[in-house]
Coordinates of C-alpha atoms and ligand atoms in Angstrom, one line a residue:
M418 CA 72.7 133.8 148.1
G419 CA 71.2 131.2 145.9
P420 CA 72.4 127.5 146.3
R421 CA 75.3 126.2 144.1
A422 CA 74.3 124.0 141.3
E423 CA 76.2 121.1 142.8
S424 CA 73.9 121.6 146.0
I425 CA 70.7 121.4 144.0
A426 CA 71.9 118.2 142.3
D427 CA 72.8 116.8 145.6
L428 CA 69.1 116.8 146.7
A429 CA 68.7 113.7 144.5
R430 CA 70.2 111.8 147.5
L431 CA 67.2 112.7 149.4
G432 CA 65.0 111.4 146.6
G433 CA 64.4 107.8 145.7
D434 CA 62.1 105.1 146.8
L435 CA 60.4 105.1 150.4
P436 CA 62.7 103.0 152.5
D437 CA 61.2 99.8 153.8
C438 CA 62.6 100.2 157.3
G439 CA 62.7 103.5 159.3
E440 CA 65.9 105.2 160.3
D441 CA 67.1 106.8 163.4
P442 CA 65.5 110.2 163.8
L443 CA 68.7 112.0 164.6
A444 CA 70.4 110.5 161.4
V445 CA 67.2 111.8 159.4
V446 CA 67.6 115.3 160.7
Q447 CA 71.6 115.0 160.1
L448 CA 70.7 114.1 156.3
L449 CA 68.6 117.2 156.0
D450 CA 71.4 119.3 157.4
Q451 CA 73.8 117.8 155.0
Y452 CA 71.9 117.9 151.7
A453 CA 68.8 120.2 152.2
A454 CA 70.4 123.0 154.0
P455 CA 73.0 123.7 151.1
A456 CA 70.1 123.9 148.7
T457 CA 68.2 126.5 150.6
V458 CA 67.9 130.2 149.7
A459 CA 69.5 132.8 152.1
N460 CA 66.4 134.9 152.2
S461 CA 66.9 135.3 156.0
G462 CA 70.1 137.2 155.2
G463 CA 70.4 141.1 155.1
R464 CA 71.2 141.0 151.3
F465 CA 68.3 139.2 149.9
F466 CA 66.0 141.7 147.9
G467 CA 64.1 139.2 145.7
F468 CA 60.3 139.2 145.7
V469 CA 58.9 140.7 148.9
N470 CA 60.4 138.2 151.4
G471 CA 60.9 139.3 154.9
G472 CA 63.4 137.6 157.3
A473 CA 62.2 135.9 160.6
L474 CA 62.5 138.0 163.7
P475 CA 64.2 136.1 166.4
A476 CA 61.1 136.2 168.6
A477 CA 59.2 134.7 165.8
A478 CA 61.7 131.9 165.1
G479 CA 61.7 131.0 168.7
A480 CA 57.9 130.9 169.0
S481 CA 57.9 128.6 165.8
W482 CA 60.1 126.0 167.4
L483 CA 57.6 126.1 170.5
V484 CA 54.8 125.9 168.3
S485 CA 56.2 122.9 166.5
A486 CA 57.3 121.1 169.8
W487 CA 53.9 121.8 171.4
D488 CA 52.2 120.6 168.3
Q489 CA 49.0 122.5 169.1
N490 CA 46.0 122.3 167.0
A491 CA 44.6 126.0 166.7
A492 CA 41.2 125.0 165.4
M493 CA 39.2 125.5 168.6
H494 CA 39.7 127.0 172.1
V495 CA 39.2 123.6 173.7
M496 CA 42.1 122.1 171.7
S497 CA 44.7 124.9 172.6
P498 CA 43.6 127.9 174.6
A499 CA 47.1 129.5 174.2
A500 CA 46.7 129.2 170.5
A501 CA 43.2 130.7 170.5
Q502 CA 43.8 133.5 172.8
L503 CA 47.2 134.7 171.6
E504 CA 45.9 134.6 167.9
A505 CA 42.9 136.9 169.1
T506 CA 45.3 139.1 170.9
A507 CA 47.5 139.4 167.8
L508 CA 44.6 140.0 165.5
G509 CA 43.6 143.0 167.8
W510 CA 47.2 144.5 167.4
V511 CA 47.2 144.0 163.9
C512 CA 44.1 146.0 163.6
E513 CA 45.8 148.8 165.8
L514 CA 48.8 148.9 163.8
L515 CA 47.0 149.1 160.5
G516 CA 44.7 151.9 161.8
L517 CA 41.6 149.7 161.3
P518 CA 38.5 149.7 163.9
K519 CA 39.1 147.6 167.0
T520 CA 35.6 145.9 166.3
C521 CA 37.0 144.3 163.2
G522 CA 37.3 140.6 163.2
G523 CA 39.8 138.3 161.4
A524 CA 41.6 135.2 160.6
V525 CA 45.2 134.1 160.8
V526 CA 45.9 132.3 157.6
T527 CA 48.9 131.0 155.2
G528 CA 49.4 134.2 153.5
A529 CA 47.8 137.1 151.5
T530 CA 46.3 134.7 148.9
M531 CA 44.1 133.0 151.5
A532 CA 43.6 136.2 153.3
S533 CA 42.2 137.7 150.1
F534 CA 40.2 134.4 149.8
C535 CA 38.6 135.2 153.2
G536 CA 37.8 138.9 152.6
L537 CA 36.2 137.9 149.1
A538 CA 34.3 135.1 150.7
A539 CA 32.9 137.5 153.4
A540 CA 32.0 139.7 150.5
R541 CA 30.3 137.0 148.6
H542 CA 28.5 135.9 151.7
T543 CA 27.1 139.4 152.6
L544 CA 26.3 140.9 149.2
L545 CA 24.4 137.7 148.2
A546 CA 22.6 137.5 151.4
H547 CA 21.4 141.0 151.0
A548 CA 20.1 140.0 147.5
G549 CA 18.2 137.1 149.3
W550 CA 20.7 134.3 148.5
N551 CA 22.6 132.0 150.7
A552 CA 25.8 131.2 148.8
E553 CA 27.2 128.9 151.5
A554 CA 24.0 126.7 151.5
D555 CA 22.9 127.0 147.9
G556 CA 26.1 127.5 145.9
L557 CA 26.5 129.9 143.1
F558 CA 24.4 128.2 140.3
G559 CA 21.4 130.2 139.9
A560 CA 22.6 133.1 142.4
P561 CA 22.2 136.7 141.4
P562 CA 25.4 137.7 139.6
L563 CA 28.1 139.5 141.5
T564 CA 30.3 142.1 139.5
V565 CA 34.0 142.0 140.7
V566 CA 36.0 145.4 139.8
V567 CA 39.9 145.2 139.8
G568 CA 42.5 147.5 138.7
D569 CA 44.5 146.5 135.6
E570 CA 47.7 145.9 137.8
V571 CA 45.9 143.4 140.0
H572 CA 48.2 140.8 141.8
A573 CA 47.8 137.5 140.2
S574 CA 47.0 135.9 143.6
L575 CA 43.8 137.9 143.9
L576 CA 42.6 136.5 140.6
K577 CA 43.4 133.1 142.0
A578 CA 41.2 133.8 145.2
L579 CA 38.3 134.8 142.8
A580 CA 38.8 131.7 140.9
M581 CA 38.5 129.5 144.0
L582 CA 35.5 131.4 145.1
G583 CA 33.7 130.7 141.9
L584 CA 33.7 134.5 141.1
G585 CA 36.1 133.8 138.1
R586 CA 39.4 135.1 137.0
K587 CA 38.1 136.4 133.5
R588 CA 34.7 137.9 134.4
V589 CA 36.2 140.9 136.4
V590 CA 35.8 144.5 135.1
R591 CA 39.5 145.7 134.8
V592 CA 39.8 149.4 135.5
A593 CA 42.7 151.4 133.7
T594 CA 45.9 152.2 135.9
D595 CA 48.3 155.1 135.6
G596 CA 51.9 154.7 135.1
Q597 CA 52.5 153.7 139.0
G598 CA 49.9 151.0 138.6
R599 CA 47.2 153.0 140.5
M600 CA 43.6 152.5 139.7
R601 CA 42.1 155.5 137.9
A602 CA 39.0 156.6 140.0
D603 CA 37.8 158.4 137.0
S604 CA 37.6 155.1 135.0
L605 CA 35.6 153.3 137.7
P606 CA 32.3 151.9 136.2
A607 CA 29.1 152.4 137.9
L608 CA 28.9 150.5 141.3
D609 CA 25.9 148.9 142.9
A610 CA 25.0 146.7 145.9
K611 CA 26.1 143.5 144.1
T612 CA 29.7 144.8 143.2
I613 CA 33.0 143.9 144.9
V614 CA 35.8 146.5 144.3
C615 CA 39.3 145.3 144.9
L616 CA 41.8 147.9 145.8
Q617 CA 45.5 147.6 146.2
A618 CA 47.5 149.0 148.9
G619 CA 51.1 148.5 147.8
N620 CA 51.6 147.3 144.1
V621 CA 53.9 144.5 143.9
N622 CA 56.1 146.1 141.3
T623 CA 56.1 150.0 142.4
G624 CA 54.7 149.8 145.8
A625 CA 51.9 152.4 144.7
F626 CA 48.5 152.8 146.6
D627 CA 45.2 153.2 145.0
P628 CA 43.2 156.3 145.6
A629 CA 41.1 154.8 148.3
R630 CA 39.4 157.5 149.8
E631 CA 37.4 158.6 146.6
I632 CA 36.7 155.0 145.7
C633 CA 35.4 153.9 149.0
E634 CA 33.2 156.7 149.2
R635 CA 31.6 155.9 145.9
A636 CA 31.3 152.3 146.9
R637 CA 29.7 153.1 150.2
E638 CA 27.0 155.2 148.4
A639 CA 26.3 152.5 146.1
G640 CA 26.4 149.6 148.8
A641 CA 29.3 148.0 147.0
W642 CA 31.9 146.1 149.0
V643 CA 35.6 147.2 149.0
H644 CA 38.3 144.6 149.6
V645 CA 41.9 145.7 149.9
D646 CA 44.9 143.5 148.8
G647 CA 47.6 145.0 151.0
A648 CA 50.1 142.1 151.2
F649 CA 52.8 144.3 152.4
G650 CA 51.7 147.9 151.6
L651 CA 49.1 148.0 154.7
W652 CA 51.9 147.9 157.1
A653 CA 52.8 151.5 156.0
A654 CA 50.2 152.4 158.3
A655 CA 52.5 151.5 161.3
S656 CA 54.6 154.3 160.7
P657 CA 53.7 158.0 161.2
K658 CA 56.0 159.1 158.4
F659 CA 54.0 156.6 155.8
R660 CA 50.6 156.5 157.2
H661 CA 49.4 159.2 154.9
L662 CA 49.6 156.6 152.0
M663 CA 46.9 154.6 153.7
D664 CA 44.5 157.5 153.5
G665 CA 41.0 156.1 153.0
F666 CA 41.9 152.6 153.1
E667 CA 40.3 152.4 156.7
N668 CA 36.8 152.8 155.0
A669 CA 37.1 149.5 153.2
D670 CA 35.1 146.2 154.3
S671 CA 37.8 143.7 154.1
W672 CA 41.6 143.8 154.1
A673 CA 44.2 141.2 153.4
T674 CA 47.9 141.2 154.3
D675 CA 50.8 139.2 155.0
A676 CA 52.9 138.9 158.2
H677 CA 55.6 136.9 156.6
K678 CA 56.5 139.9 154.5
W679 CA 57.2 143.4 156.3
P680 CA 56.6 142.3 159.9
N681 CA 59.1 139.4 159.5
V682 CA 57.1 136.7 160.9
G683 CA 58.4 133.4 159.4
Y684 CA 56.6 131.4 156.7
D685 CA 53.8 131.2 156.6
C686 CA 51.6 133.8 158.1
G687 CA 49.0 136.0 156.7
V688 CA 46.0 138.0 158.1
A689 CA 42.4 138.7 156.9
V690 CA 40.6 141.5 158.6
V691 CA 36.8 142.0 158.1
R692 CA 34.9 144.9 159.2
E693 CA 32.0 142.9 160.6
P694 CA 33.3 139.6 162.1
E695 CA 29.9 138.0 161.5
N696 CA 30.2 138.4 157.8
L697 CA 33.6 136.4 157.8
R698 CA 31.9 133.9 160.1
G699 CA 29.1 133.5 158.0
A700 CA 31.4 132.5 155.1
M701 CA 33.6 130.2 157.0
T702 CA 31.5 128.5 160.0
V703 CA 31.1 124.9 160.4
T704 CA 29.1 122.9 162.7
A705 CA 29.2 119.4 164.2
A706 CA 28.0 117.6 167.3
Y707 CA 31.4 117.6 168.8
F708 CA 32.6 120.9 168.0
T709 CA 32.3 123.1 171.3
S710 CA 33.1 126.7 171.9
D711 CA 31.8 127.0 175.6
G712 CA 31.5 130.9 174.8
W713 CA 35.3 131.2 173.5
R714 CA 36.3 132.3 169.9
N715 CA 37.0 129.3 167.7
P716 CA 39.5 130.4 165.3
M717 CA 38.3 127.9 162.6
E718 CA 34.8 129.4 162.7
Y719 CA 36.7 132.4 160.8
T720 CA 39.2 130.4 158.7
P721 CA 39.1 128.1 155.6
E722 CA 41.0 125.3 157.6
S723 CA 39.8 123.4 160.6
S724 CA 42.8 121.8 162.0
R725 CA 45.7 124.3 161.6
R726 CA 49.1 125.3 162.9
A727 CA 49.2 127.8 165.7
R728 CA 50.8 130.5 163.5
G729 CA 49.0 133.1 165.5
I730 CA 51.6 132.6 168.3
E731 CA 54.4 133.5 166.0
L732 CA 52.5 136.5 165.1
W733 CA 52.0 137.5 168.6
A734 CA 55.7 136.8 169.3
A735 CA 57.0 139.2 166.4
L736 CA 54.6 142.0 167.3
R737 CA 55.3 141.6 171.2
S738 CA 59.0 141.7 170.4
L739 CA 58.7 144.7 168.0
G740 CA 56.1 146.8 169.8
R741 CA 54.6 149.8 168.1
A742 CA 57.9 151.8 167.9
G743 CA 59.7 148.6 166.5
M744 CA 57.1 148.1 163.8
A745 CA 57.3 151.8 162.7
D746 CA 61.1 151.6 162.8
L747 CA 61.3 148.5 160.6
V748 CA 59.0 150.1 157.9
E749 CA 61.1 153.4 158.0
R750 CA 64.5 151.8 158.0
T751 CA 63.6 149.5 155.2
C752 CA 62.1 152.4 153.1
R753 CA 65.2 154.4 153.9
H754 CA 67.5 151.5 152.5
T755 CA 65.1 151.4 149.3
R756 CA 65.8 155.0 148.9
G757 CA 69.3 154.7 149.2
F758 CA 69.4 152.0 146.4
A759 CA 67.2 154.2 144.2
E760 CA 69.4 157.4 144.6
A761 CA 72.6 155.5 144.2
L762 CA 71.6 153.6 141.2
S763 CA 70.1 156.8 139.5
A764 CA 73.3 158.6 140.2
A765 CA 75.1 155.6 138.5
G766 CA 73.2 156.5 135.4
F767 CA 70.6 153.7 135.6
A768 CA 67.0 154.4 135.0
I769 CA 64.5 154.1 138.1
L770 CA 61.0 153.3 136.6
N771 CA 58.9 153.9 139.5
D772 CA 58.2 156.7 142.3
V773 CA 59.9 155.1 145.2
V774 CA 57.1 155.5 147.8
I775 CA 57.8 152.5 150.1
N776 CA 60.3 149.6 149.9
Q777 CA 60.1 148.7 146.0
V778 CA 62.5 150.0 143.4
L779 CA 62.6 148.9 139.6
V780 CA 65.8 149.4 137.7
D781 CA 66.5 149.4 133.9
F782 CA 69.8 149.1 133.2
G783 CA 69.4 149.9 129.5
G784 CA 67.1 147.7 127.8
A785 CA 65.8 144.2 128.3
A786 CA 68.8 142.2 127.2
K787 CA 71.2 144.1 129.3
T788 CA 69.0 144.2 132.3
T789 CA 68.5 140.5 132.2
N790 CA 72.2 139.8 131.9
V791 CA 72.7 142.2 134.8
I792 CA 70.3 140.4 137.0
R793 CA 71.9 137.1 136.1
G794 CA 75.4 138.6 136.8
I795 CA 74.0 139.7 140.2
Q796 CA 72.7 136.2 141.0
E797 CA 75.9 134.5 140.1
D798 CA 78.2 137.1 142.0
G799 CA 76.2 136.2 145.2
T800 CA 76.7 139.6 147.1
C801 CA 73.0 140.2 147.1
W802 CA 70.1 138.7 145.4
C803 CA 67.5 140.6 143.1
G804 CA 65.1 139.2 140.8
G805 CA 63.5 140.5 137.4
T806 CA 60.0 141.6 136.5
V807 CA 58.2 143.4 133.6
W808 CA 56.7 146.6 134.3
Q809 CA 54.4 148.0 131.8
G810 CA 56.3 146.4 129.1
R811 CA 59.9 147.3 130.3
T812 CA 62.1 144.5 131.6
A813 CA 63.4 145.5 135.2
M814 CA 65.3 144.5 138.0
R815 CA 63.1 144.6 141.2
I816 CA 64.8 145.5 144.6
S817 CA 62.5 144.8 147.6
V818 CA 63.8 145.7 151.1
S819 CA 61.6 143.9 153.6
S820 CA 63.9 142.3 156.1
W821 CA 64.7 143.4 159.6
V822 CA 68.4 142.3 159.2
T823 CA 69.4 144.6 156.5
T824 CA 71.9 147.3 157.4
D825 CA 73.5 150.3 156.0
D826 CA 76.7 148.2 155.3
D827 CA 74.5 145.5 153.6
V828 CA 73.0 148.3 151.2
E829 CA 76.3 149.8 150.5
R830 CA 78.0 146.4 149.6
S831 CA 75.0 145.5 147.5
I832 CA 75.1 148.9 145.6
G833 CA 78.8 148.4 144.9
A834 CA 78.2 144.9 143.4
I835 CA 75.2 146.0 141.3
V836 CA 77.0 149.1 140.0
R837 CA 80.2 147.0 139.4
I838 CA 78.3 144.4 137.5
A839 CA 76.1 146.5 135.5
K840 CA 79.2 148.5 134.3
G841 CA 81.0 145.4 133.3
V842 CA 78.0 143.7 131.3
Ligands
LIG2251 C1 52.8 138.6 148.0 C2 51.7 139.4 147.5 C3 50.4 138.6 147.5 C4 50.3 137.1 147.8 O1 50.8 136.8 148.9 P1 51.1 135.3 149.6 O2 51.5 135.4 151.0 O3 52.3 134.8 148.6 O4 49.9 134.5 149.3 C5 49.3 139.2 147.2 N1 49.4 140.5 146.8 C6 50.5 141.3 146.8 C7 50.3 142.7 146.5 C8 51.6 140.6 147.0 O5 52.8 141.5 147.2

């Protein structure tokens, strides 16, 4: 599943100095096929359970080839009506699937990190505007301070987004979490109209959801802003069986999610959604004499980028090919496979460290050293690929089932390999 050491070493053939003279394009592409392809990771296959990597749906991959060949600039409607309008349609579909108001606005960006950046930029813009300060015009020096509240199990990328926004990784108020990584509502500090509360829908290790209903209610009473990092977990809303996990999250003000995770759009594709589109536009808009809109929605008025890839078309293609039923089935199927892993590995005598609520399982094979060896053995064996993590002090193997390709047979074969390797270590 991972490339062999020789393949990685062969990448050196593609290194070296920039050639003086150019080469035949076909020969260049053949070189990639010969030396780069063997050093790729098979995360588009059905037995890749590392990180939270989805596969690429055929419609999304096909759309991606078209998008590359068309070479559209998705900054403004006038540059690509197709890109601008399909992106707007896809954003509406995403809101519908996630159970968010249709009046929300959003941005198609590179991933959940940038989606959180957008949501938090909208928060910064709005809360400071309410306090009489224009963050975009005047910066943060001398601005009324904002408080940012996160759970102790906050994802590292949200802290990065805060760092990029001048809100600081370290000046956050961290709230205690429970054994599943959920923020404890009873530990929430006092909130006010200059506070941003960052919730999580789907902890990256356990898949757990913060108690959103209670926290959003308290935030609303105080005039605070609630941002949700739901890189994969938000998509639970697409299934009637799992929608209950999303209870209360619809009351937040901004949401960040990934389309390259659960919805299986190829890399890269993330989505930011904001309750009041004008709040995002206030944070992201740019003007120049030659920028025109003619009344159309210009995507770049909502995104950090100006010139940008038409990845909204890939998102559109994935959702159009799945439909509402297909997205629900993808969520339910991958969650069923995940439970299959948890049940079989528990029956084989290994400790499952999390409540398996969606598509994440944490396995402890009997201590840190043994678990590390089992993970290495599984990666060398090559039947499937799983990575490691440390969950609340315990070394664990992480199984994340996110791909549309994974079948019952893939799960059975992978369980067989994992149990065989773990018993042999
Ligand atoms: C994957 C993930 C992110 C980061 O997403 P990128 O697409 O890599 O930017 C953020 N939060 C959570 C919970 C994630 O699982």
